[in-house]
PDB file of C-alpha atoms in Angstrom:
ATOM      1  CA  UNK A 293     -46.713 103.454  63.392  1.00 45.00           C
ATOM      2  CA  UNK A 294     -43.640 105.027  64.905  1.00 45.00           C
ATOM      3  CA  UNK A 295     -43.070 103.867  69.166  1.00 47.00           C
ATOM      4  CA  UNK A 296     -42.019 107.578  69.770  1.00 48.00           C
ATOM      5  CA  UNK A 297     -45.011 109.209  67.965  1.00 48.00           C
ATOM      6  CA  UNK A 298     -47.616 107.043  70.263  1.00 51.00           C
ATOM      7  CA  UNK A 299     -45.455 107.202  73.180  1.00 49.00           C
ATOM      8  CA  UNK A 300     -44.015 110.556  74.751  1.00 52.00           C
ATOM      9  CA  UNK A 301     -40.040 110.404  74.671  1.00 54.00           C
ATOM     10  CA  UNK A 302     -38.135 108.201  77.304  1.00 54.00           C
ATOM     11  CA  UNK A 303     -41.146 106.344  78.429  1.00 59.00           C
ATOM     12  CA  UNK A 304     -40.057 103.827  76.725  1.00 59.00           C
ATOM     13  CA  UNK A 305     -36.559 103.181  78.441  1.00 60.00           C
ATOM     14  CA  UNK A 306     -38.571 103.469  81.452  1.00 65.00           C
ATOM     15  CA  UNK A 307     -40.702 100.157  80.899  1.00 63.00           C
ATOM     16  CA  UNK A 308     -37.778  98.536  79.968  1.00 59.00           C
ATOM     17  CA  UNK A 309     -35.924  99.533  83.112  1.00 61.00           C
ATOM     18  CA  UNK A 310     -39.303  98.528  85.098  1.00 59.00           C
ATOM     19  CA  UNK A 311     -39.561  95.203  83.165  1.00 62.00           C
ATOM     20  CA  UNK A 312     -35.659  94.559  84.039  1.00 60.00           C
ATOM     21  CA  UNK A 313     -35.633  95.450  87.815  1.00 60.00           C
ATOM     22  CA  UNK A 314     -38.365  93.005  87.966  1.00 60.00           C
ATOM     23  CA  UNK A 315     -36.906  90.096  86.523  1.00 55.00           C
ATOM     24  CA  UNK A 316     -33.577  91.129  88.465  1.00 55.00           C
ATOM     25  CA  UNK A 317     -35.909  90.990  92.023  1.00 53.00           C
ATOM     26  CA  UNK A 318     -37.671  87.032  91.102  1.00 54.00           C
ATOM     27  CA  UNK A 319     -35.493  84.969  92.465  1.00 55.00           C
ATOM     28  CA  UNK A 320     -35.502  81.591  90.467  1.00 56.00           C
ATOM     29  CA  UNK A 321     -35.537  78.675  92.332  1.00 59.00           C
ATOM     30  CA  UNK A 322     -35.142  75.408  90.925  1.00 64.00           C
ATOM     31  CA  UNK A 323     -37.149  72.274  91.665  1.00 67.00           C
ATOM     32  CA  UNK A 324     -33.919  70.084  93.536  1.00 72.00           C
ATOM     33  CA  UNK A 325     -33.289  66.942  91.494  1.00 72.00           C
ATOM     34  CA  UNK A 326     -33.028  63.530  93.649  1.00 79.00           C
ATOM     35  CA  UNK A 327     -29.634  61.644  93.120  1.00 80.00           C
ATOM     36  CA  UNK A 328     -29.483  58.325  91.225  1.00 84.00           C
ATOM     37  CA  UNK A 329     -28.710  55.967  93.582  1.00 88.00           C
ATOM     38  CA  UNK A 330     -25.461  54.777  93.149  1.00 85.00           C
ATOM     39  CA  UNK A 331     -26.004  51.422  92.678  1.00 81.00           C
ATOM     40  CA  UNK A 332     -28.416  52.441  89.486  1.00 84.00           C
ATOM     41  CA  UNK A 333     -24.426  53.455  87.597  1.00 82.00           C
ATOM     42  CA  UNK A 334     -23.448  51.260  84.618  1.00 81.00           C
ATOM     43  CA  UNK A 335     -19.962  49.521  85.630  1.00 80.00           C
ATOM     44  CA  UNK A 336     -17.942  52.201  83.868  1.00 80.00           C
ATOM     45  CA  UNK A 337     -18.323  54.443  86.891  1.00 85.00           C
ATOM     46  CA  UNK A 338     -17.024  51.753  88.884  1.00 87.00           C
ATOM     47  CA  UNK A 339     -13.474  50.646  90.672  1.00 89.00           C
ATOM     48  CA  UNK A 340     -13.528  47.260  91.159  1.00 90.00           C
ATOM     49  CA  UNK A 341     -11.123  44.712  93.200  1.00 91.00           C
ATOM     50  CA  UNK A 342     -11.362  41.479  91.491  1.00 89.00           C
ATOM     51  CA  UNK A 343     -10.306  38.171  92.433  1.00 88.00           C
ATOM     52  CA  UNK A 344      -7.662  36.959  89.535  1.00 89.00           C
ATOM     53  CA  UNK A 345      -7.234  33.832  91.105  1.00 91.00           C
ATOM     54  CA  UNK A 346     -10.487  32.681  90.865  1.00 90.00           C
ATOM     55  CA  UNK A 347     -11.758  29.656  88.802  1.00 92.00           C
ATOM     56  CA  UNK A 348     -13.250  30.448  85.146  1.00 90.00           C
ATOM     57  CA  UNK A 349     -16.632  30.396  84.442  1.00 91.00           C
ATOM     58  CA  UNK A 350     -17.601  30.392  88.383  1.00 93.00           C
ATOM     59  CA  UNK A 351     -19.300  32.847  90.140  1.00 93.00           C
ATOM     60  CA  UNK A 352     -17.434  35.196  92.167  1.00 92.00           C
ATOM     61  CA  UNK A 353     -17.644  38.333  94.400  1.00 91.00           C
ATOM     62  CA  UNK A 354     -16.061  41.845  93.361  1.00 91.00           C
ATOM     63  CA  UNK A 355     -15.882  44.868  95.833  1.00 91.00           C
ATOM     64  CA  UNK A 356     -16.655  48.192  93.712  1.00 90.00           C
ATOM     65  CA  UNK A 357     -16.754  51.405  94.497  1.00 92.00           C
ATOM     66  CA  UNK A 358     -18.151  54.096  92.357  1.00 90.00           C
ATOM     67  CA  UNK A 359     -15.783  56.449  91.122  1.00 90.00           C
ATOM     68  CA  UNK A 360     -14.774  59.553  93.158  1.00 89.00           C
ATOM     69  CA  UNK A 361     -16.226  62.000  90.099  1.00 91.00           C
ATOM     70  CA  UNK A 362     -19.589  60.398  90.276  1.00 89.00           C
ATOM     71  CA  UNK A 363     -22.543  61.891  91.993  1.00 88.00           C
ATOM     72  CA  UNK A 364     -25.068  59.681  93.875  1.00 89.00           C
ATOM     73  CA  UNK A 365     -27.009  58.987  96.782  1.00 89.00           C
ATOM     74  CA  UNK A 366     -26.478  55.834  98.774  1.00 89.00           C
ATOM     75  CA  UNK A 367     -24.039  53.242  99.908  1.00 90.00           C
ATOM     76  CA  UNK A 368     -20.780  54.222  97.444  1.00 91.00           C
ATOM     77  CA  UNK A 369     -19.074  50.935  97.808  1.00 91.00           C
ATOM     78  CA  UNK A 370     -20.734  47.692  96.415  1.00 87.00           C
ATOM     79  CA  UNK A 371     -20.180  43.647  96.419  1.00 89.00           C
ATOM     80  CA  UNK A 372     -21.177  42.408  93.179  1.00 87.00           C
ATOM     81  CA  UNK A 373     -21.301  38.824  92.109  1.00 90.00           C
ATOM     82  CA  UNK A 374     -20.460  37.652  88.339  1.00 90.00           C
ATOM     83  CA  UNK A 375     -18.664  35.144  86.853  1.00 92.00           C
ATOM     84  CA  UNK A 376     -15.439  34.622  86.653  1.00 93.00           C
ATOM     85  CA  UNK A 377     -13.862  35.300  83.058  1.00 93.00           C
ATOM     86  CA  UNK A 378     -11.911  37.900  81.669  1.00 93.00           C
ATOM     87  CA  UNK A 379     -13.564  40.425  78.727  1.00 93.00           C
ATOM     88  CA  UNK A 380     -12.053  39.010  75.997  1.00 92.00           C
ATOM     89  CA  UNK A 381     -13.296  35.552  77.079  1.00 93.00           C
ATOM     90  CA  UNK A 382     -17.266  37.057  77.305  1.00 92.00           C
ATOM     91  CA  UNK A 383     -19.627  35.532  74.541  1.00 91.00           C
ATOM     92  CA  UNK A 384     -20.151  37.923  71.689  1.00 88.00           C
ATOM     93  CA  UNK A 385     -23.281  39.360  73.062  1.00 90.00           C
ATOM     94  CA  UNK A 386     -21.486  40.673  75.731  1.00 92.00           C
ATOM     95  CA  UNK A 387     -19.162  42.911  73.833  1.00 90.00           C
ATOM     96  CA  UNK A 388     -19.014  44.988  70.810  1.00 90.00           C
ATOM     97  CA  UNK A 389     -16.749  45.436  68.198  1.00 87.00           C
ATOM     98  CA  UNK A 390     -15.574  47.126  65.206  1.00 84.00           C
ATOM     99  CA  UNK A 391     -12.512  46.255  62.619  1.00 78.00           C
ATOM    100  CA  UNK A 392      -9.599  48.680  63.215  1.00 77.00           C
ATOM    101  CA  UNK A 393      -8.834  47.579  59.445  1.00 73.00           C
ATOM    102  CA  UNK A 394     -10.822  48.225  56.252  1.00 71.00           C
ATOM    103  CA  UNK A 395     -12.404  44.530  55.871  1.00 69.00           C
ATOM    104  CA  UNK A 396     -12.164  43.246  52.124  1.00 65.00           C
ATOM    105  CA  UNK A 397     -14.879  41.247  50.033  1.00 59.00           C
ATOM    106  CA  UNK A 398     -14.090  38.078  49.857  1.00 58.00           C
ATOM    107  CA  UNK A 399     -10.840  38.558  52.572  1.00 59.00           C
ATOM    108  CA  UNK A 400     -10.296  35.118  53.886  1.00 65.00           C
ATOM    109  CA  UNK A 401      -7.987  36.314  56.112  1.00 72.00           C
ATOM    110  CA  UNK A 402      -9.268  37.350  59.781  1.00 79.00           C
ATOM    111  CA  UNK A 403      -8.819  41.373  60.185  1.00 82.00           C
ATOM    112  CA  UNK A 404      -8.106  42.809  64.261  1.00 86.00           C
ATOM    113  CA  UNK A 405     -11.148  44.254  65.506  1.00 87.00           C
ATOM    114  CA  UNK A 406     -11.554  46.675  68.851  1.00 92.00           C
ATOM    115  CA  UNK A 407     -13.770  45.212  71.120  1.00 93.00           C
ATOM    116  CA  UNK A 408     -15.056  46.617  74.241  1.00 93.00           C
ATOM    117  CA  UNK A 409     -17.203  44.509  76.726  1.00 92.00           C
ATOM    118  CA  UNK A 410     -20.928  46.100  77.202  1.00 90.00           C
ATOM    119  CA  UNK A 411     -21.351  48.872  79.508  1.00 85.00           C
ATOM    120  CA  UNK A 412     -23.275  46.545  82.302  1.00 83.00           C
ATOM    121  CA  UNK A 413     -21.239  43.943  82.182  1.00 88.00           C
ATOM    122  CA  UNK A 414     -18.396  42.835  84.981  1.00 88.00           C
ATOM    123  CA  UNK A 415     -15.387  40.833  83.837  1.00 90.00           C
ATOM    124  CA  UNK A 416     -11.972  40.535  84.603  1.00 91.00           C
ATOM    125  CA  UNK A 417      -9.898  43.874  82.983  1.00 91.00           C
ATOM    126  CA  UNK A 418      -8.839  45.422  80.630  1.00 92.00           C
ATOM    127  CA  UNK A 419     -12.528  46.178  79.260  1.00 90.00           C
ATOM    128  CA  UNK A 420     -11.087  46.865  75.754  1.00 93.00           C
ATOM    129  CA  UNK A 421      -9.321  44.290  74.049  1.00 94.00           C
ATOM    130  CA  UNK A 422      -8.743  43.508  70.330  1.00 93.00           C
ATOM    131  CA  UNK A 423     -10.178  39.888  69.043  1.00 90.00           C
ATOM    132  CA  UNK A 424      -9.292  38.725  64.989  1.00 86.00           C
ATOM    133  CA  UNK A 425     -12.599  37.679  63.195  1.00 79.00           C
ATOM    134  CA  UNK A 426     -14.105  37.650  59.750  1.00 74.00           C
ATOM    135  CA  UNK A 427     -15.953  40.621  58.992  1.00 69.00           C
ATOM    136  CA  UNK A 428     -19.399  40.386  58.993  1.00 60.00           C
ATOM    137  CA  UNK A 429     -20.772  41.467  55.492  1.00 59.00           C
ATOM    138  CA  UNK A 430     -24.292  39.853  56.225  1.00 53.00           C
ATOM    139  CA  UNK A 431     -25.504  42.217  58.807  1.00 59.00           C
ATOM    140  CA  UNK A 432     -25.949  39.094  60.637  1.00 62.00           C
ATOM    141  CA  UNK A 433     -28.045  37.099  58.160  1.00 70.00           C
ATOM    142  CA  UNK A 434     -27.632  33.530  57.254  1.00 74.00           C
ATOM    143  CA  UNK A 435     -25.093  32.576  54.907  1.00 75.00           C
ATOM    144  CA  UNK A 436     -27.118  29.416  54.262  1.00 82.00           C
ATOM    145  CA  UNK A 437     -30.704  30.966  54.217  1.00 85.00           C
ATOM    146  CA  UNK A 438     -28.759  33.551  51.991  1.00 84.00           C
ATOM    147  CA  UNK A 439     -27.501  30.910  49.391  1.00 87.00           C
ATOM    148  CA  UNK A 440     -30.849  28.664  49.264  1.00 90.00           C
ATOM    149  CA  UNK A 441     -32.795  32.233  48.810  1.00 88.00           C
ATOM    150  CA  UNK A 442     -30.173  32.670  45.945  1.00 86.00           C
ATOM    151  CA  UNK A 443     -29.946  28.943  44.232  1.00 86.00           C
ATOM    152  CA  UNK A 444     -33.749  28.666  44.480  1.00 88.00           C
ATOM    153  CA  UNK A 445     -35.222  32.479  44.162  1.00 87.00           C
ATOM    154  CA  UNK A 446     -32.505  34.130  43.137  1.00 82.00           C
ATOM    155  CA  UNK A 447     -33.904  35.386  39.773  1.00 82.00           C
ATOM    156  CA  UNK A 448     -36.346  37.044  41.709  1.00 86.00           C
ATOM    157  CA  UNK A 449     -33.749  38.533  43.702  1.00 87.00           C
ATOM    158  CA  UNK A 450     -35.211  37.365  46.954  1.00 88.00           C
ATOM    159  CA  UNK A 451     -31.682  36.694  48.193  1.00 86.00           C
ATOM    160  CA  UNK A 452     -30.662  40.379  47.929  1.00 86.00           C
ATOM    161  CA  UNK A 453     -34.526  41.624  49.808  1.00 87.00           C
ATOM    162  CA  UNK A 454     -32.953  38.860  52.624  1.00 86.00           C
ATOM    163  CA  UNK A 455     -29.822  40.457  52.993  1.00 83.00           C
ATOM    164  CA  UNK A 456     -31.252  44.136  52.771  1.00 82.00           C
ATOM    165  CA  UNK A 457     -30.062  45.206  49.450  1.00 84.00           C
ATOM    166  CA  UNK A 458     -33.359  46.130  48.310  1.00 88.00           C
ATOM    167  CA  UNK A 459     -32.247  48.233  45.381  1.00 88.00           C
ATOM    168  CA  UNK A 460     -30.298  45.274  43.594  1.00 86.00           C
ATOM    169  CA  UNK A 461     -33.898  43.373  44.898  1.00 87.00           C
ATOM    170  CA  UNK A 462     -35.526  45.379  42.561  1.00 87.00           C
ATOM    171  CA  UNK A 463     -33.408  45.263  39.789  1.00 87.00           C
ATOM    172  CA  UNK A 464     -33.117  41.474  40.101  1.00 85.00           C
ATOM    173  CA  UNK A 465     -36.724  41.368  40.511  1.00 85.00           C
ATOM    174  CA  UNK A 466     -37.998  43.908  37.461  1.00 85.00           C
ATOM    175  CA  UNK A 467     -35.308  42.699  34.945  1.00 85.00           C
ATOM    176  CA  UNK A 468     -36.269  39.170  35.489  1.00 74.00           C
ATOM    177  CA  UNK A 469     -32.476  38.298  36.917  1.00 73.00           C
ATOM    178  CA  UNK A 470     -30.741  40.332  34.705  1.00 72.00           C
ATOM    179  CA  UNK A 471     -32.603  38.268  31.709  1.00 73.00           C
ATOM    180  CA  UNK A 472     -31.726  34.919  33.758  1.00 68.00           C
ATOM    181  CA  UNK A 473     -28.386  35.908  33.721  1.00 68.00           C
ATOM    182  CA  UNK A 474     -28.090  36.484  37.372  1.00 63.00           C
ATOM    183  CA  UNK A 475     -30.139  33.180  38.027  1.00 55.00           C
ATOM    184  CA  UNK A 476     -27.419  31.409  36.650  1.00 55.00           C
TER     185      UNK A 476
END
């Protein structure tokens, strides 16, 4: 059915005006969000003054403030303790990486790779710093449990399940290694 045939003309603008001065007249007033505290940041919304002269490996004190930009609640400068070591020298866990280079099968050669140190970690700047390593084309798998899988299973293709290539798994695995050619 047809609005202006069950309704008689401009009654229709007229709810809609009603409906809109209405929603005009609620005020809406939201529920106020607490601050994080400002201790709670990661360190990248920190300044810190570090000690350079301090001894490597030993624990030391930094003063940080959290940036300017940064909304919290709380005391806005903090003394944090961590050892003393500069970002590049953290253990691999506490930084990430990724080769600025394409890395190569078989590549012998070390490629550059951009590392930055992990968000909650405090060490001596610059936080990004470039490191050469091997590319990793094991996804962090064994090389060793890799080559036993492969010298002892490998016509079943359990070495490629181990290393996550499931689809050459399978074709190791239903082909019988490639007729014992890939067992070889």
């Amino acid at each position: 059915e047809r609005w202006d045939v069950i309704m008689p003309q401009g009654s229709l603008a007229t709810i809609c005006a009603v409906i809109l001065a209405t929603a005009e007249a609620t005020s809406y007033n939201p529920v106020p969000v607490p601050k994080p505290q400002c201790q709670d940041h990661s360190m990248e919304h920190f300044n810190c003054a570090f000690n350079f002269s301090c001894r490597a490996g030993m624990p030391v004190m930094a003063s940080c403030a959290i940036a300017s930009n940064v909304t919290c609640s709380g005391e806005r400068t903090v003394n944090i303790t961590h050892r003393c070591a500069y970002c590049y020298q953290l253990p691999a866990h506490q930084h990430t990486c990724k080769a600025k280079d394409p890395c190569v099968t078989g590549a012998a050669t070390p490629v550059v790779h951009e590392c930055t140190a992990v968000r909650d970690v405090l060490c001596l700047p610059p936080r990004s710093f470039q490191k050469l390593s091997t590319c990793d084309f094991t996804s962090g798998k064994s090389w060793r449990v890799a080559t036993i899988l492969s010298v002892v299973l490998g016509g079943f293709g359990a070495d490629r399940f181990y290393l996550g290539h499931v689809g050459w798994g399978s074709l190791k695995l239903f082909s019988f290694g490639g007729l014992g050619l890939w067992a070889l």
